[in-house]
Coordinates of C-alpha atoms in Angstrom, one line a residue:
N1 CA 1.9 -17.3 69.4
M2 CA -0.7 -16.3 72.4
P3 CA -0.9 -12.8 73.3
A4 CA 0.9 -12.1 76.3
K5 CA -1.4 -11.1 79.5
K6 CA -0.9 -8.2 81.1
A7 CA -0.4 -8.0 84.9
G8 CA -3.6 -8.8 86.9
Q9 CA -5.1 -10.9 84.1
K10 CA -5.8 -14.5 84.4
R11 CA -5.6 -17.1 81.9
T12 CA -8.4 -19.1 80.9
K13 CA -9.2 -22.2 79.0
A14 CA -10.9 -20.1 76.3
D15 CA -7.5 -18.4 76.0
S16 CA -5.7 -21.2 75.3
K17 CA -8.1 -23.0 72.6
K18 CA -8.2 -19.4 70.5
K19 CA -6.2 -19.2 67.4
P20 CA -4.0 -16.2 67.4
A21 CA -5.5 -13.3 65.7
P22 CA -4.3 -11.9 62.5
A23 CA -1.7 -9.4 63.1
P24 CA -4.3 -6.1 62.2
K25 CA -6.7 -7.5 64.7
K26 CA -4.3 -8.1 67.3
A27 CA -3.0 -4.6 67.4
A28 CA -6.4 -3.3 67.5
K29 CA -7.9 -5.6 70.6
T30 CA -4.4 -4.7 72.3
V31 CA -5.0 -0.8 72.0
K32 CA -8.4 -1.3 73.2
A33 CA -7.8 -3.5 75.9
A34 CA -5.2 -0.9 77.1
V35 CA -7.8 1.9 77.0
K36 CA -10.3 -0.1 78.8
A37 CA -7.5 -0.8 81.6
A38 CA -6.7 2.8 81.6
K39 CA -10.3 3.8 82.4
K40 CA -10.4 1.3 85.2
G41 CA -7.2 2.8 86.5
K42 CA -5.1 -0.3 85.9
A43 CA -2.7 0.8 83.5
P44 CA -1.5 4.1 81.9
V45 CA -3.0 5.2 78.7
P46 CA -1.0 4.7 75.8
K47 CA -0.3 7.3 73.3
A48 CA -2.4 7.0 70.6
A49 CA -1.3 4.1 68.3
P50 CA -0.6 5.1 64.7
K51 CA -3.7 4.7 62.7
K52 CA -3.4 2.0 60.1
T53 CA -3.3 3.8 56.7
P54 CA -5.3 2.4 54.0
A55 CA -3.6 0.7 51.2
P56 CA -3.5 3.1 48.2
P57 CA -6.3 2.3 45.7
A58 CA -5.3 -0.2 43.0
K59 CA -3.7 1.6 40.0
K60 CA -5.5 1.6 37.1
A61 CA -4.3 -0.3 34.2
K62 CA -2.3 2.3 31.9
L63 CA -3.1 2.0 28.3
A64 CA -0.3 1.3 25.9
K65 CA 1.1 4.5 24.5
P66 CA 1.2 5.0 20.8
A67 CA 4.5 4.4 19.4
K68 CA 6.6 7.6 18.7
V69 CA 6.6 8.4 15.4
P70 CA 9.6 10.1 14.4
K71 CA 9.2 13.6 12.8
T72 CA 9.2 13.3 9.1
V73 CA 11.7 15.2 7.4
A74 CA 10.4 17.1 4.3
A75 CA 10.4 14.6 1.5
T76 CA 11.9 15.2 -1.5
P77 CA 9.6 15.7 -4.5
A78 CA 9.0 12.6 -6.5
A79 CA 11.0 12.7 -9.7
P80 CA 8.8 14.1 -12.5
A81 CA 6.9 11.9 -14.7
K82 CA 9.0 11.3 -17.8
M83 CA 8.3 13.4 -20.8
V84 CA 7.7 11.8 -23.9
K85 CA 8.2 13.5 -27.1
E86 CA 5.9 13.0 -29.5
I87 CA 6.8 13.9 -33.4
K88 CA 3.8 15.0 -35.1
K89 CA 4.5 15.9 -38.6
G90 CA 1.0 15.7 -39.9
R91 CA -2.2 14.3 -39.2
A92 CA -0.8 11.6 -36.9
A93 CA 2.0 11.2 -34.2
V94 CA 5.0 9.0 -35.1
D95 CA 5.1 6.3 -32.4
K96 CA 7.4 7.0 -29.5
E97 CA 9.2 3.6 -29.9
V98 CA 10.4 4.0 -33.5
P99 CA 14.1 4.0 -33.6
N100 CA 15.2 7.5 -35.1
G101 CA 11.7 8.4 -35.1
S102 CA 12.5 11.9 -35.7
D103 CA 13.5 11.0 -39.2
Y104 CA 10.2 9.8 -40.5
H105 CA 6.6 10.7 -40.4
V106 CA 3.3 8.6 -40.8
F107 CA 2.3 8.2 -44.7
E108 CA -0.6 10.3 -45.8
Q109 CA -2.4 9.4 -48.9
G110 CA -5.1 12.0 -49.8
S111 CA -7.5 12.0 -46.8
K112 CA -6.3 8.4 -45.6
V113 CA -3.8 8.5 -42.7
W114 CA -1.8 5.0 -42.4
H115 CA -1.9 4.9 -39.0
A116 CA -4.3 2.3 -36.5
S117 CA -4.2 1.9 -32.9
L118 CA -6.1 -1.5 -32.2
M119 CA -7.2 -2.8 -28.9
W120 CA -8.3 -6.2 -27.6
S121 CA -10.0 -6.5 -24.2
D122 CA -11.3 -9.9 -22.6
L123 CA -12.0 -9.7 -19.1
K124 CA -12.8 -13.3 -18.5
N125 CA -9.2 -14.3 -19.6
N126 CA -7.5 -11.1 -18.3
N127 CA -6.2 -9.9 -21.6
N128 CA -6.1 -6.0 -22.4
K129 CA -3.6 -6.0 -25.4
Y130 CA -3.1 -3.1 -28.2
Y131 CA -1.4 -3.4 -31.5
I132 CA -0.4 -0.4 -33.3
I133 CA 0.4 -0.1 -37.2
Q134 CA 1.7 2.6 -38.9
I135 CA 3.3 3.4 -42.5
L136 CA 6.6 5.7 -42.2
Q137 CA 7.9 7.7 -44.9
S138 CA 11.4 9.1 -44.5
D139 CA 11.7 12.9 -44.3
S140 CA 15.0 13.1 -46.5
N141 CA 13.8 10.2 -49.3
S142 CA 10.4 10.1 -50.0
N143 CA 10.7 6.7 -51.7
N144 CA 11.9 5.1 -48.5
F145 CA 8.9 3.2 -46.6
K146 CA 8.8 1.3 -43.6
V147 CA 5.9 -0.7 -41.6
F148 CA 6.0 0.0 -37.8
N149 CA 4.2 -2.4 -35.6
R150 CA 4.0 -2.4 -31.7
W151 CA 2.3 -4.6 -29.7
G152 CA 1.5 -5.5 -25.8
R153 CA -0.4 -5.3 -22.7
V154 CA -1.8 -1.8 -22.2
G155 CA 0.2 0.2 -19.9
Y156 CA 3.4 -1.2 -21.3
S157 CA 5.8 -0.5 -24.2
G158 CA 5.8 -3.9 -25.1
Q159 CA 7.6 -5.1 -28.3
H160 CA 8.0 -3.6 -31.7
A161 CA 9.1 -4.6 -35.3
L162 CA 9.8 -2.2 -38.4
F163 CA 9.9 -3.9 -41.6
P164 CA 11.0 -2.1 -44.6
A165 CA 9.2 -1.7 -47.7
G166 CA 10.6 -0.7 -51.1
S167 CA 7.4 1.3 -52.3
A168 CA 4.1 2.9 -50.9
Q169 CA 2.1 0.0 -52.6
Q170 CA 4.3 -2.9 -50.5
A171 CA 4.0 -1.0 -47.5
Q172 CA 0.4 -0.6 -47.8
S173 CA -0.1 -4.1 -48.6
I174 CA 2.1 -5.4 -45.2
Y175 CA -0.3 -2.9 -43.5
Q176 CA -3.7 -4.0 -44.7
S177 CA -2.6 -7.7 -44.3
K178 CA -1.8 -7.0 -40.5
Y179 CA -4.7 -4.9 -40.0
K180 CA -7.1 -7.7 -41.4
A181 CA -5.5 -10.5 -39.2
K182 CA -5.9 -8.4 -36.1
V183 CA -9.4 -7.3 -36.7
G184 CA -10.1 -11.1 -37.8
K185 CA -9.0 -11.8 -34.2
G186 CA -11.2 -9.6 -32.3
Y187 CA -9.5 -6.5 -32.2
T188 CA -11.1 -3.2 -32.6
E189 CA -9.8 0.1 -33.9
I190 CA -9.7 3.1 -31.7
Q191 CA -9.5 6.9 -32.4

């Protein structure tokens, strides 16, 4: 507890009341006392006490290393966009969804081409629709007519229907009634 007194030193009341010094100070006082005693000729000079090395500076906080990103292997090219073959045998192309479309052409009568692309957009109600109407005439039989309709949301192939017609007049009647109904609802024709 109390530091031991060296030979020739007396204990005092002050020594008994003192609290023991912390270890580093105690070592420093002992070395100083020994040097003083050596100068007075009372004790041999001790070898130099090892100097207390200062604590290493606090390490800086290391920043988190970014995660190692594996090297990318050359990506295989994406499949090319699907090619859609458009069948155009006159002034308008047969719709891509027509079953056996290569067997038909869009009916023309003078300057009139019996094809209509209609569109309806209503931003408030999130509507963006299309409607396609075509009169198709068979390549092999000029008296074989069909009316093709396709409808849906823009960007999708949607649904379709194919109505047989016995004559050009019947096909025109079906076409015009559907066209008037859609335009009456707010569809507009696009070119």
